[in-house]
Amino acid sequence: MIDGAAVHVPALFYIFAGLALFYFLYNFRRAFAARIGRPETRRIRPWEVITNALYYGVAQRKVTSRHFGYASLMHLLLAWGFMELLFATSVDFLVERGLFLELLPRKDTPWFAALNELGGLALLLGSLLALARRHTSARPAALPHNSFAGRGSLLGDSGILIVLILLVVGGFLAESARLSIEAPAAAWASFVAYAVSLTLSSQTWQSLQPWLWWSHAALALGLIALLPQTKLFHSIIGIVNVALTNRAEHGMLRPMNIAAHMENPDAAPDDLVLGVGQVEDFTTKQLLDAEACTECARCTSVCPAHAVGSPLSPMKIVLAMRHNLYAQTMGDRVAAPLIGELISTEELWACTTCRACMEECPVIIDHIPAIIDMRRFLVLSEGQPPRDAATSLEKTTQQGNPWGFPRDNRLKWALDAGLDVPVMADKREVDVLYWVGCAGAYDPRNQEVARAMVAIFQAANVDFAVLGTEERCTGDSARRMGEEYVYETLANQNIATLANYRFNRIVTTCPHCLQTLGRDYRQLGTTWQVTHHSDYIQELIDQGRLVLDGQLTGTVTYHDACYLGRHNGIYESPRNVVARTLGPEGKLVEMPLSRSQSFCCGAGGGNMWYEVSKGERINLNRFDQAVATGAQTVVTACSFCMIMMDDARKVRGEEERVQVKDIAELIADSLA
């Protein structure tokens, strides 16, 4: 950012530069604050570190979002402008020292000069857009600061944007003076500075140059010295954070292995950390997440719980983590109790684990695992789950399902309908093990979905069976509510049961069972192929094993379930299945919030089993979005979403006009 002068650089500059670098390194120690956390259990893969740094750090891939067009453009201009000027300054410094002259361009190389001008313009425009976003009506309500002194200092928030503007303008003026004095042949390539240089005489620029050069140099050195204390620090820590992210486990909850620890006679009691009650109980990577937060508020802006008026703000939770991290390591603020003061229990229990926050975060922060770790502390260490949640956990422990119905009634959904459903205990070996799930077994509305799946299996001549009374809850809700011990108990029981049988794959209608059986259980050593029924039904159709005569009429809209879409990346197969059931007068329309931007139904993260007291119910909000499309049929592919959408339909009094269907029911109705 410091342009070379036409005169010899005085020794005083190097003294100031050395002092600035020393103070930068002194302040940079906050980059290592995360070391107070527990060791990280996730593997770091060297090749992924490089690709992450380039793709997400340098190329800013996660910054671009159709949901945040203004902010995306602003951040890209700031980031690329800053990186280009940093590159240009580095090249100029090396050339001034006579290093790598055969490889590097000179200051007046036309393409290099033009590139520097573009970098300066990008940084200037990005800074102006950022200021406008914070201090005009364009400011999102979720942004944490609207003053010039964010983070408790003048350079903490908006102040640093003004410094960047002054730095860029000063750089253009210093370059204008140089061009006027030296008059290089390719001066025209520095198109901004060259145009400015023509406004004054060469003698005037000659007299102004020392002042322009030193003011620009002083401002740049001051920025370097103070950078770790400003918001720009995330430009460094953010790249480090995304580089060290294990993308395969992004969003996955870290295993606790409570059962194994309790059964190990040699294990020290203090070695088992029951959740996170204080900042040092987080892992180093989780604390690095907190340091990397850009305070862009994208996570909070897309949070369904926040949108309906609950107290949850994912960004506030991450900033609370950083507050206590720096309080303990830097001593620049007062530490406060993490849970109960900085973060309320109401905030933690309002989270539906829908992953919307993580989908939009430009620095790939793991919000959900951090929230669940604090829930684990409340449940396992403090014994303080919500009252209704405690009831469902007790029922799950006693009967193997959160409804608390007798486990002997697991097959009642089939027997009451007169269905002859094969059971694994009789067949021992099948192609498909159909995992009915607790909702399919006990919830009346989802029982209809389970029966539709049986009709599909039979129509396609699939060799399948169910576990029947041997099936237990997968433990999804228990785990997301922080009750890891109950989850591990259920998981180990299910794994032991399935070890008695042979099957090629598990098919389930519930995305929460898909996530738990297919991904969570892998942490316990399983290798099953687990398939969601939307993917499996599409396979059957593509193989010609299902003959359909699609006759569905009217307007249809599809609701993307969070655990099917954002958690598992399944968007197309449900839509393809719906399309195969439409008749000539049927039409599939999308809700504005769909696919990766879908709005949650409100049941995830254990919210199915307890009420959040503040704010509107999320399922009502989502149902209203569906109705606004003019749809007569709302289609989903999730057991929890079925319950929540059907409940909202009744609350809104739309039982006569709107129907809620699962894709399996549409296919069963369309079987020729």
Short mmCIF file of N, CA, C and O in Angstrom, two decimals, residues 356 507 558:
data_model
loop_
_atom_site.label_atom_id
_atom_site.label_comp_id
_atom_site.label_asym_id
_atom_site.label_seq_id
_atom_site.Cartn_x
_atom_site.Cartn_y
_atom_site.Cartn_z
N ALA A 356 -28.90 -23.35 8.68
CA ALA A 356 -28.97 -22.16 7.83
C ALA A 356 -27.80 -21.23 8.12
O ALA A 356 -27.22 -20.63 7.20
N VAL A 507 -33.14 -48.20 4.12
CA VAL A 507 -33.93 -47.13 3.52
C VAL A 507 -34.82 -46.53 4.61
O VAL A 507 -35.47 -47.28 5.36
N TYR A 558 -43.02 -27.76 -2.87
CA TYR A 558 -42.22 -28.72 -2.10
C TYR A 558 -41.42 -27.98 -1.03
O TYR A 558 -40.74 -26.99 -1.32
#
